[in-house]
């Protein structure tokens, strides 16, 4: 059984790192890279080798109504692949960038705790266990946001921490209500128990979780903390936060809870649709006005999360394909964009687009990969963003929601406009830059090239033939709805 | 029923504090109050009328006890809260070092 | 007469010296009886941390750090979760699942009973006590008048 190792490996690495590397960061880098690489291999095996199976692991051997169990199906494996890939590239990007911030081994230790928390949220089949892993990931993320030790980083981390404590309280009350109604904490048993309860109770539980995990997802009315936290963190951490944290803790849990536990109640799907549409438009409108490149990217995260929520709300198979596919694509291109921003910050010493200029000669890798990422996020073929947005728009039209399809198209055009601005001012502007103050080293280039290649490779996932083995099993798990609980209980 | 309403009122007190107070320390205390309300709610949900404490001792039956699981959950939640509150306190002290104030309206480097 | 030594007055120091070992003993008692009565790793660990905290308050930072050796404490704190994971993996090897019991369960209500719960409680007590103390120490390190304006 491989499931528990997704938590054991990063957790063991996190606590070994401070023991083995006292002054130098060399052993810490090696150990964290080795363990994330092991996670990539393991999750790749789980996703491609054991796809379509539902693995249930009983902690300490206790069966379901009593014990905690870990459930790993195609959707969990998909998320694990995503988390491990982005974590690996982020660690490859990190060493030079973190040295510049006066980094030490604690960074790598916290990073591995973050990975452990996210992996735990994804593989667990128990509501309270999910809460605990979520808090582990959030605490590590808070410490990492404040890692640079400058005033605005503490400010962002404080805001983020207050938001996290509010959402944790809401989720805890939600767990309390669910527990009092069903006398169990396993997701599968809660699903069976809530079927027999009154709809009012489902409304309570759903509402509390919607608010709690909505705060983590940063959909539009709950978004206030995101631009601060994601733009203040060190660049590799911004990539982790925007790329995978809001998905593993937000979108994944929302899909898992509202589809596989509550069985997709129409009222909440309607809310997802509206939240998604509002996030798409307002997020991108706020992004256009920004001059700080990382802040602009952070607002785009809100907008792109809107696409995923909108696709989730359609309640069709095609819509869910779009949501899952866009989740992966957004993780890839948004992480790449944050690496570009980090490389530009290292090389030029500024994050303000107006102070940048033409760097395409001096930084060919950064400007090349940022062009690819910008085209991806704006939805230009043949990059991955185009295909997932196309799927979402077609799904919206087919589901009889042409208005929301229109919103998605408009959002995409505005995204293109905003990234034309980034390219014009930041990377290919008229003002020539003579000299760089820092060097973009091999690790940074490797990470960026790797993700730029992934931008092209992941666009193949939608091709018939490949889709059947990759995205279709994931969507099948989600669209089983409460039937999933039956499968888990029979194991 | 009254107890549940009171718990909810306590939760709202905490939420009110977080939303309206300007002092960092008061915000931290409000988040603590909100956490207490949740924990009390959890313990209340585990309560059974006329039941005793859930400790197995010599010569006691397991039947007439309140539900111990929410209490275990509350203990875990308290530990998590401890972590978040100490982190918040550390952040508040560092913010004071940088800005010389605990007033959140004066700490506004990030906006928009 | 002013007390030039760091820390609080001689009364506090003497009382602290007298009750310190009782506090530690109480913490250890709570940890060891976690599987029989209320308490366990977390509660006992907090009591241990309070014992350390008493030393810190009564004698001041410098003395306590000399007495305690910060590096060793840190290493102990980092290795406690590894020990916990070790017990979990041992459960995987001999008990069939992560954290499963692989020791003898003993007799009900005896001190040495209930398998791995007792060693796990000890590990958790160590971790909680040390972490809590180190958190307070780190917070006490902050000097609001220090630090740079930006």
XYZ file of C-alpha atoms in Angstrom:
753
model
C 0.000 0.000 0.000
C 1.543 3.280 -1.063
C -0.995 5.776 0.234
C 0.478 6.675 3.662
C 3.927 7.304 2.168
C 2.649 10.481 0.524
C 2.500 11.999 4.010
C 5.300 10.041 5.681
C 8.035 10.954 3.184
C 7.668 14.759 3.275
C 7.035 14.784 7.034
C 10.139 12.711 7.744
C 12.162 14.943 5.412
C 10.822 18.067 7.135
C 12.115 16.991 10.535
C 15.336 15.398 9.271
C 16.402 18.573 7.473
C 17.118 20.702 10.577
C 18.951 17.758 12.141
C 21.306 17.094 9.239
C 22.027 20.637 8.076
C 23.040 23.020 10.817
C 24.842 25.799 8.979
C 25.035 24.860 5.337
C 21.932 24.501 3.227
C 23.490 21.906 0.902
C 22.175 18.770 2.673
C 18.768 20.422 3.119
C 18.465 21.104 -0.606
C 19.555 17.591 -1.480
C 17.237 15.926 1.018
C 14.191 17.964 0.020
C 14.883 17.436 -3.692
C 15.315 13.713 -3.166
C 12.073 13.373 -1.210
C 10.038 15.455 -3.664
C 11.481 13.437 -6.517
C 10.418 10.273 -4.718
C 6.942 11.789 -4.382
C 6.811 12.561 -8.109
C 7.740 8.963 -8.933
C 5.275 7.499 -6.422
C 2.394 9.728 -7.493
C 3.170 9.099 -11.152
C 3.014 5.374 -10.466
C -0.248 5.799 -8.561
C -1.811 7.906 -11.300
C -0.711 6.001 -14.377
C -0.220 2.521 -12.913
C -3.163 2.182 -10.527
C -5.566 4.519 -12.296
C -9.226 3.691 -11.921
C -8.726 1.836 -8.653
C -9.866 3.138 -5.296
C -7.287 2.351 -2.653
C -8.455 2.480 0.949
C -5.855 2.405 3.706
C -6.995 1.873 7.276
C -4.884 3.702 9.823
C -3.947 1.327 12.695
C -6.165 -1.271 11.087
C -9.492 0.126 12.325
C -12.493 -0.152 10.016
C -14.588 2.767 8.886
C -17.151 3.976 11.397
C -14.444 3.896 14.068
C -11.091 4.483 12.421
C -9.478 7.025 10.158
C -8.941 5.863 6.624
C -6.992 7.225 3.699
C -8.744 7.029 0.338
C -6.754 7.307 -2.836
C -8.625 7.299 -6.115
C -7.845 8.740 -9.531
C -8.783 12.280 -8.415
C -6.469 12.132 -5.387
C -3.650 10.732 -7.502
C -4.179 13.486 -10.052
C -3.842 16.130 -7.338
C -0.789 14.356 -5.916
C 0.927 14.412 -9.309
C 0.173 18.115 -9.598
C 1.423 18.956 -6.091
C 4.609 16.911 -6.455
C 5.470 18.308 -9.894
C 5.063 21.923 -8.860
C 6.884 21.260 -5.580
C 9.814 19.735 -7.455
C 10.164 22.662 -9.864
C 9.733 25.098 -6.989
C 12.585 23.450 -5.084
C 14.760 23.476 -8.208
C 14.047 27.187 -8.528
C 14.598 27.951 -4.842
C 18.268 27.697 -3.752
C 19.655 30.834 -5.351
C 16.552 32.905 -4.687
C 16.417 31.890 -1.026
C 20.143 32.481 -0.511
C 19.539 36.031 -1.611
C 16.966 36.389 1.186
C 19.519 35.123 3.699
C 17.941 31.698 3.683
C 18.697 28.753 5.897
C 17.602 25.138 6.241
C 14.326 26.180 7.919
C 12.944 27.193 4.537
C 13.278 23.668 3.184
C 11.892 22.218 6.381
C 8.794 24.423 6.208
C 8.450 23.673 2.518
C 8.303 19.959 3.198
C 5.713 20.531 5.950
C 3.641 22.442 3.388
C 3.877 19.538 0.948
C 2.992 17.053 3.699
C -0.078 19.067 4.634
C -1.328 19.327 1.054
C -0.716 15.645 0.353
C -2.526 14.803 3.561
C -5.578 16.858 2.609
C -5.676 15.138 -0.751
C -5.378 11.526 0.420
C -7.444 11.595 3.590
C -10.934 10.148 3.755
C -11.782 11.599 7.145
C -13.235 15.033 7.732
C -11.388 15.939 10.917
C -8.126 14.553 9.609
C -8.618 16.777 6.587
C -9.027 19.766 8.904
C -5.799 18.948 10.743
C -3.771 18.518 7.560
C -5.266 21.733 6.214
C -4.086 23.621 9.282
C -0.623 22.067 8.990
C -0.370 23.290 5.408
C -1.712 26.735 6.311
C 0.679 27.207 9.240
C 3.643 26.309 7.043
C 2.358 28.626 4.299
C 1.989 31.501 6.790
C 5.542 31.105 8.003
C 6.784 30.939 4.413
C 4.876 34.073 3.364
C 6.624 35.988 6.155
C 9.947 34.338 5.370
C 11.625 37.333 3.751
C 11.314 39.340 6.976
C 10.298 42.653 5.448
C 7.477 44.821 6.752
C 4.969 44.154 3.992
C 5.558 40.417 4.266
C 4.601 40.421 7.939
C 1.564 42.506 7.102
C 0.439 40.072 4.408
C 1.074 37.088 6.653
C -0.942 38.682 9.454
C -3.923 39.265 7.174
C -3.617 35.749 5.843
C -3.426 34.320 9.365
C -6.563 36.150 10.512
C -8.427 34.938 7.430
C -7.141 31.405 8.030
C -8.366 31.446 11.619
C -11.829 32.672 10.558
C -12.106 29.972 7.912
C -10.813 27.332 10.323
C -13.547 28.275 12.805
C -16.247 28.068 10.146
C -14.991 24.695 8.968
C -14.796 23.415 12.535
C -18.427 24.351 13.154
C -19.312 22.661 9.875
C -17.535 19.524 11.047
C -19.365 19.738 14.386
C -22.757 19.968 12.654
C -21.922 17.104 10.303
C -20.721 14.993 13.211
C -23.772 15.678 15.330
C -26.034 14.694 12.433
C -24.280 11.502 11.421
C -22.151 10.474 14.448
C -19.190 9.791 12.209
C -16.314 11.616 10.628
C -15.461 9.503 7.591
C -16.427 11.249 4.361
C -18.104 8.084 3.093
C -20.145 7.497 6.267
C -21.117 11.182 6.448
C -22.339 10.934 2.876
C -24.520 7.939 3.748
C -25.728 9.559 6.960
C -26.684 12.899 5.438
C -28.850 11.201 2.805
C -31.284 10.293 5.558
C -31.253 13.724 7.198
C -33.439 16.709 6.485
C -32.427 19.061 3.641
C -32.100 21.922 6.116
C -29.178 20.167 7.735
C -27.479 19.649 4.377
C -27.963 23.359 3.826
C -26.260 24.182 7.127
C -23.299 21.893 6.547
C -22.951 22.972 2.928
C -23.193 26.646 3.786
C -20.559 26.469 6.505
C -18.175 24.520 4.297
C -18.846 26.807 1.370
C -17.864 29.814 3.464
C -14.894 28.100 5.096
C -13.336 26.545 2.025
C -14.454 29.466 -0.114
C -12.138 31.611 1.999
C -9.320 29.182 1.268
C -10.172 29.157 -2.445
C -10.280 32.971 -2.569
C -13.318 33.212 -4.824
C -14.409 36.782 -5.272
C -16.157 37.936 -2.086
C -13.572 36.035 -0.017
C -10.513 37.150 -1.934
C -9.107 40.019 0.153
C -6.129 38.147 1.581
C -4.907 36.527 -1.620
C -3.259 39.373 -3.555
C -1.290 40.423 -0.471
C -0.180 36.972 0.598
C 0.645 35.648 -2.854
C 2.518 38.732 -3.960
C 4.522 39.144 -0.749
C 5.779 35.567 -0.479
C 9.128 34.554 -2.014
C 8.614 33.692 -5.703
C 8.885 29.882 -5.406
C 6.380 30.003 -2.550
C 4.031 32.237 -4.532
C 4.139 29.564 -7.196
C 3.252 26.906 -4.624
C 0.473 29.007 -3.074
C -1.121 30.135 -6.329
C -0.304 26.988 -8.217
C -1.386 24.257 -5.847
C -2.292 25.402 -2.325
C -5.538 27.146 -3.218
C -6.470 24.121 -5.303
C -5.526 21.371 -2.874
C -7.117 23.150 0.099
C -9.870 24.961 -1.726
C -11.090 23.573 -5.012
C -10.214 19.940 -4.321
C -12.086 19.925 -1.019
C -15.052 21.779 -2.512
C -15.348 19.264 -5.358
C -14.812 16.307 -3.060
C -17.304 17.541 -0.499
C -20.052 18.904 -2.713
C -19.902 16.144 -5.316
C -18.805 12.993 -3.521
C -20.310 13.685 -0.101
C -23.382 15.847 -0.665
C -24.151 14.589 -4.169
C -24.053 17.949 -5.985
C -27.063 19.832 -4.532
C -28.365 22.218 -7.258
C -28.528 25.264 -4.971
C -24.805 25.142 -4.219
C -23.924 24.498 -7.862
C -25.830 27.663 -8.719
C -23.732 29.531 -6.136
C -20.545 28.106 -7.689
C -21.640 29.378 -11.097
C -22.271 32.889 -9.831
C -19.114 33.008 -7.686
C -17.107 31.773 -10.641
C -18.508 34.334 -13.059
C -18.002 37.209 -10.606
C -14.447 36.087 -9.858
C -13.545 35.816 -13.543
C -14.620 39.344 -14.394
C -13.692 41.257 -11.233
C -10.404 39.405 -10.778
C -9.207 40.235 -14.248
C -10.451 43.832 -14.069
C -8.504 44.373 -10.832
C -5.479 42.699 -12.402
C -5.343 45.041 -15.392
C -4.817 48.050 -13.148
C -1.818 46.623 -11.284
C 1.774 47.662 -11.933
C 3.403 45.269 -9.478
C 3.948 42.129 -11.550
C 3.388 39.653 -8.713
C 0.251 41.451 -7.557
C -1.069 41.337 -11.107
C -0.431 37.599 -11.236
C -2.129 37.132 -7.869
C -5.290 38.834 -9.124
C -5.184 36.583 -12.162
C -5.225 33.603 -9.813
C -8.622 34.771 -8.548
C -9.851 35.101 -12.107
C -8.585 31.670 -13.155
C -10.024 30.029 -10.030
C -13.284 31.566 -11.232
C -13.087 29.450 -14.396
C -12.693 26.308 -12.326
C -15.633 27.205 -10.065
C -17.803 28.055 -13.034
C -16.999 24.742 -14.705
C -17.697 22.926 -11.421
C -21.093 24.541 -11.196
C -22.265 23.258 -14.566
C -22.782 19.708 -13.250
C -22.018 18.058 -16.603
C -19.246 15.622 -17.428
C -17.776 17.980 -19.981
C -17.801 20.823 -17.465
C -15.989 18.689 -14.935
C -13.403 17.731 -17.560
C -12.861 21.447 -18.080
C -12.555 22.112 -14.338
C -10.075 19.324 -13.681
C -8.060 20.098 -16.804
C -7.954 23.817 -16.100
C -6.821 23.090 -12.553
C -3.711 21.308 -13.867
C -3.081 23.893 -16.587
C -3.417 26.782 -14.175
C -0.974 25.115 -11.782
C 1.564 24.824 -14.611
C 1.338 28.249 -16.220
C 0.747 30.282 -13.077
C 3.755 28.705 -11.353
C 5.803 29.453 -14.465
C 4.656 33.075 -14.438
C 5.618 33.434 -10.778
C 9.053 31.967 -11.532
C 9.403 34.524 -14.327
C 8.483 37.269 -11.892
C 11.017 35.903 -9.397
C 13.738 35.763 -12.061
C 12.968 39.322 -13.154
C 13.067 40.464 -9.535
C 16.439 38.777 -9.064
C 17.874 40.223 -12.267
C 16.453 43.744 -12.136
C 15.824 44.294 -8.430
C 12.286 45.572 -8.975
C 8.782 44.237 -9.350
C 7.307 47.389 -10.853
C 6.501 46.927 -14.534
C 7.198 50.594 -15.251
C 10.816 50.250 -14.124
C 11.483 47.251 -16.328
C 12.374 47.408 -19.964
C 13.543 45.345 -22.858
C 15.248 42.297 -21.416
C 14.693 39.822 -24.237
C 18.396 40.031 -25.190
C 19.781 39.819 -21.669
C 17.394 37.192 -20.310
C 16.408 35.023 -23.271
C 15.132 32.096 -21.164
C 13.006 34.231 -18.874
C 11.443 36.273 -21.639
C 10.895 33.221 -23.859
C 9.202 31.159 -21.168
C 7.158 34.115 -19.973
C 5.855 34.566 -23.510
C 4.757 30.925 -23.550
C 3.114 31.251 -20.134
C 1.366 34.499 -21.068
C -0.023 32.936 -24.216
C -1.135 29.914 -22.206
C -2.995 31.885 -19.567
C -4.631 34.098 -22.190
C -5.926 31.069 -24.029
C -4.003 31.182 -27.290
C -3.611 27.894 -29.186
C -1.680 25.572 -29.169
C -0.919 26.049 -25.472
C -2.778 24.256 -22.697
C -4.838 27.222 -21.477
C -6.641 27.439 -24.796
C -7.931 23.881 -24.666
C -9.194 23.960 -21.090
C -10.938 27.307 -21.600
C -12.438 26.003 -24.831
C -13.763 22.932 -23.034
C -15.261 25.106 -20.302
C -16.930 27.450 -22.796
C -18.354 24.581 -24.848
C -19.586 22.922 -21.669
C -21.302 26.132 -20.573
C -23.052 26.445 -23.925
C -24.100 22.798 -23.895
C -25.439 23.091 -20.348
C -27.726 25.876 -21.507
C -25.838 28.691 -19.816
C -24.788 30.921 -22.750
C -24.486 33.916 -20.425
C -21.762 32.221 -18.403
C -20.016 31.111 -21.598
C -19.991 34.753 -22.669
C -18.514 35.765 -19.305
C -15.747 33.201 -19.789
C -14.952 34.540 -23.281
C -14.849 38.136 -22.048
C -12.628 37.126 -19.135
C -10.251 35.423 -21.527
C -10.003 38.519 -23.750
C -9.342 40.762 -20.771
C -6.644 38.325 -19.612
C -4.995 38.625 -23.003
C -5.067 42.418 -22.704
C -3.515 42.328 -19.277
C -0.693 40.042 -20.374
C -0.014 42.161 -23.423
C 0.642 44.884 -20.879
C 3.074 42.643 -18.990
C 4.938 41.799 -22.177
C 4.977 45.363 -23.451
C 6.237 47.000 -20.281
C 8.030 44.206 -18.479
C 9.902 42.201 -21.030
C 9.817 43.750 -24.494
C 9.373 47.409 -23.649
C 10.981 50.358 -25.376
C 13.330 51.253 -22.531
C 16.527 49.226 -23.009
C 18.142 47.717 -19.925
C 21.926 47.810 -20.004
C 22.927 45.798 -17.014
C 21.491 43.274 -14.580
C 22.037 43.469 -10.851
C 21.635 39.751 -10.225
C 22.151 36.572 -12.144
C 19.450 34.113 -13.155
C 21.192 30.844 -12.382
C 20.902 27.367 -13.850
C 18.344 26.121 -11.318
C 15.945 28.949 -12.128
C 16.358 28.381 -15.868
C 15.830 24.637 -15.483
C 12.608 25.155 -13.528
C 11.274 27.638 -16.082
C 12.156 25.518 -19.111
C 10.650 22.435 -17.459
C 7.320 24.175 -16.872
C 7.335 25.810 -20.310
C 7.691 22.361 -21.812
C 4.845 21.158 -19.596
C 2.673 23.998 -20.954
C 2.899 22.295 -24.331
C 2.837 18.701 -23.103
C -0.294 19.112 -20.984
C -2.186 20.429 -23.996
C -1.930 16.855 -25.319
C -3.970 15.531 -22.397
C -7.241 16.486 -24.051
C -6.447 14.557 -27.259
C -8.730 11.521 -27.595
C -6.688 8.432 -26.829
C -4.649 10.105 -24.123
C -7.708 11.602 -22.439
C -9.148 8.173 -21.705
C -6.227 7.229 -19.481
C -5.629 10.585 -17.824
C -8.556 12.924 -17.335
C -11.479 10.569 -17.829
C -10.828 8.377 -14.739
C -10.597 11.536 -12.617
C -13.890 12.877 -13.927
C -15.476 9.457 -13.525
C -14.648 9.482 -9.800
C -16.172 12.935 -9.386
C -19.288 12.257 -11.412
C -20.031 9.081 -9.460
C -21.196 11.558 -6.807
C -22.414 9.738 -3.707
C -21.829 6.388 -5.389
C -18.213 6.977 -4.457
C -19.081 6.524 -0.778
C -20.498 3.091 -1.591
C -17.230 2.067 -3.263
C -15.195 3.243 -0.281
C -17.465 1.496 2.205
C -17.329 -1.798 0.330
C -13.532 -1.897 0.389
C -31.186 25.235 22.859
C -30.224 28.337 24.846
C -26.691 27.013 25.133
C -26.366 26.654 21.380
C -27.620 30.182 20.861
C -25.162 31.475 23.451
C -22.326 29.638 21.714
C -23.324 31.187 18.437
C -23.474 34.599 20.121
C -19.936 34.090 21.405
C -18.847 33.196 17.892
C -20.408 36.399 16.594
C -18.633 38.386 19.326
C -15.329 37.035 18.055
C -16.236 37.730 14.440
C -17.322 41.267 15.351
C -14.005 41.831 17.078
C -12.004 40.628 14.087
C -13.974 42.776 11.683
C -14.099 46.032 13.643
C -11.143 46.262 16.052
C -8.117 48.251 14.997
C -5.599 46.963 17.525
C -3.585 43.908 16.445
C -3.689 42.398 19.943
C -7.455 42.770 20.121
C -7.781 41.073 16.744
C -5.705 38.174 18.026
C -7.886 37.919 21.150
C -11.038 38.009 19.011
C -9.783 35.148 16.889
C -9.174 33.253 20.121
C -12.752 33.950 21.281
C -14.065 32.637 17.986
C -12.055 29.473 18.464
C -13.459 28.993 21.985
C -16.993 29.297 20.655
C -16.319 26.547 18.110
C -14.773 24.305 20.730
C -17.708 24.781 23.079
C -20.085 24.004 20.237
C -18.226 20.758 19.599
C -18.318 19.701 23.254
C -22.026 20.570 23.418
C -22.752 18.342 20.445
C -21.168 15.443 22.317
C -23.287 15.994 25.423
C -25.874 13.464 26.509
C -28.410 14.120 29.216
C -27.758 12.361 32.523
C -24.480 10.907 31.297
C -21.184 10.921 33.159
C -17.574 11.640 32.204
C -16.073 9.320 29.588
C -13.302 7.659 31.574
C -13.130 3.913 31.916
C -12.375 3.023 35.526
C -12.604 -0.080 37.628
C -16.245 -0.970 38.157
C -17.796 1.508 35.706
C -19.932 0.703 32.721
C -19.169 2.147 29.312
C -22.822 2.791 28.539
C -23.823 5.970 30.351
C -21.080 8.307 29.222
C -21.024 11.448 27.123
C -19.480 11.145 23.669
C -15.693 11.345 24.111
C -14.827 11.862 20.437
C -15.755 15.576 20.267
C -13.603 16.135 23.337
C -10.649 14.557 21.587
C -11.383 16.736 18.565
C -11.518 19.832 20.753
C -8.136 18.966 22.208
C -6.677 18.782 18.698
C -8.407 22.007 17.709
C -6.964 23.727 20.793
C -3.463 22.629 19.813
C -3.947 24.023 16.314
C -5.310 27.250 17.733
C -2.291 27.511 20.004
C -0.087 27.306 16.936
C -2.012 29.946 15.019
C -2.230 32.321 17.985
C 1.469 32.100 18.779
C 2.221 32.738 15.114
C -0.132 35.728 15.124
C 1.529 37.059 18.284
C 4.978 36.710 16.744
C 3.813 38.476 13.594
C 2.254 41.269 15.690
C 5.524 41.844 17.580
C 7.510 41.926 14.339
C 4.971 44.342 12.842
C 5.401 46.549 15.911
C 9.155 46.534 15.390
C 8.690 47.682 11.823
C 5.893 50.211 12.194
C 6.062 51.259 15.884
C 2.321 50.803 16.245
C -0.314 48.146 16.839
C -2.954 50.161 15.002
C -3.991 48.293 11.880
C -5.173 51.427 10.095
C -1.611 52.762 10.236
C -0.169 49.527 8.846
C -1.075 49.945 5.231
C 1.782 49.281 2.936
C -0.315 46.860 0.921
C -3.517 48.169 -0.524
C -5.581 47.929 -3.645
C 19.384 47.280 48.229
C 18.858 46.417 44.651
C 19.108 42.971 43.244
C 21.714 43.336 40.514
C 21.365 39.764 39.333
C 19.043 39.135 36.375
C 15.645 37.645 37.003
C 13.187 38.184 39.847
C 13.793 38.489 43.606
C 15.382 35.842 45.803
C 11.958 34.801 47.158
C 10.740 33.830 43.722
C 13.975 32.020 42.952
C 13.865 30.000 46.165
C 10.222 29.038 45.775
C 10.867 28.191 42.161
C 13.750 25.943 43.127
C 11.520 24.187 45.657
C 8.531 23.545 43.419
C 10.270 23.120 40.069
C 10.832 19.400 40.539
C 7.281 18.941 41.729
C 6.003 20.571 38.552
C 8.194 18.321 36.439
C 7.110 15.277 38.430
C 3.449 16.204 37.948
C 3.967 16.639 34.205
C 5.682 13.274 33.942
C 2.896 11.675 35.988
C 0.254 13.069 33.619
C 2.172 11.851 30.586
C 2.676 8.361 31.967
C -0.959 7.941 33.015
C -2.374 9.261 29.736
C -3.890 5.912 28.827
C -5.550 5.438 32.223
C -6.897 8.829 33.268
C -7.445 12.290 31.783
C -4.298 13.867 30.495
C -1.700 12.359 28.250
C 1.025 13.722 26.065
C -0.388 17.148 25.375
C -1.524 18.032 28.905
C 1.622 16.696 30.503
C 3.787 18.401 27.919
C 2.160 21.733 28.695
C 2.892 21.230 32.410
C 6.535 20.458 31.587
C 6.728 23.604 29.482
C 5.312 25.592 32.415
C 8.117 24.227 34.582
C 10.688 25.492 32.099
C 8.782 28.746 31.908
C 9.107 29.155 35.695
C 12.885 28.911 35.382
C 12.852 31.408 32.552
C 10.793 33.932 34.552
C 12.624 33.513 37.843
C 16.215 33.425 36.657
C 16.131 35.420 33.434
C 17.059 34.402 29.934
C 20.815 34.189 30.178
C 20.932 31.771 33.077
C 18.163 29.542 31.752
C 19.805 29.212 28.367
C 23.108 28.304 30.014
C 21.367 25.738 32.132
C 19.340 24.260 29.313
C 21.626 24.144 26.219
C 19.384 25.430 23.470
C 20.974 23.383 20.676
C 20.282 20.080 22.434
C 16.691 21.115 23.127
C 16.154 21.985 19.468
C 17.587 18.679 18.311
C 15.383 16.805 20.777
C 12.363 18.716 19.521
C 13.109 17.860 15.899
C 13.714 14.210 16.671
C 10.470 13.713 18.627
C 8.264 13.669 15.468
C 10.773 11.359 13.831
C 10.375 8.991 16.781
C 6.601 9.216 16.352
C 6.953 8.377 12.667
C 9.300 5.566 13.662
C 6.606 4.056 15.879
C 4.109 4.452 13.043
C 6.399 2.671 10.607
C 7.119 -0.040 13.149
C 3.362 -0.531 13.361
C 3.382 -0.862 9.584
C 6.111 -3.487 9.753
C 4.801 -5.648 12.591
C 1.198 -4.599 13.172
C -0.153 -4.491 9.645
C -0.983 -0.799 9.321
C 0.479 2.610 10.066
C 0.430 3.287 13.835
C -1.037 -0.153 14.527
C -0.273 -1.726 17.871
C 2.698 -4.101 17.918
C 3.431 -4.293 21.643
C 1.731 -6.427 24.248
C -1.511 -4.891 25.448
C -0.943 -5.934 29.063
C -3.585 -5.982 31.755
C -6.361 -3.382 31.897
C -5.660 -0.538 34.379
C -1.995 -1.484 34.767
C 0.601 1.212 34.134
C 2.436 -0.814 31.502
C -0.553 -1.591 29.337
C -2.285 -0.556 26.122
C 0.600 -1.224 23.771
C 2.087 1.685 21.828
C -0.106 4.363 23.410
C 2.282 4.825 26.337
C 5.471 5.353 24.281
C 3.562 7.586 21.873
C 2.330 9.676 24.806
C 5.894 10.068 26.025
C 7.057 11.181 22.579
C 4.186 13.651 22.287
C 4.834 14.971 25.785
C 8.463 15.605 24.884
C 7.519 17.320 21.651
C 4.773 19.510 23.133
C 6.789 20.492 26.195
C 9.844 21.480 24.213
C 7.954 23.197 21.387
C 5.825 25.250 23.739
C 8.865 26.302 25.749
C 10.795 27.196 22.600
C 7.821 29.198 21.299
C 7.688 31.228 24.524
C 11.461 31.631 24.441
C 11.338 32.867 20.861
C 8.591 35.329 21.728
C 10.546 36.534 24.786
C 13.494 37.149 22.485
C 11.621 39.897 20.663
C 12.444 43.316 21.985
C 9.847 45.833 20.782
C 12.380 48.662 21.016
C 14.751 46.754 18.742
C 14.345 46.285 15.045
C 14.522 48.738 12.211
C 11.893 51.046 10.871
C 11.215 50.607 7.225
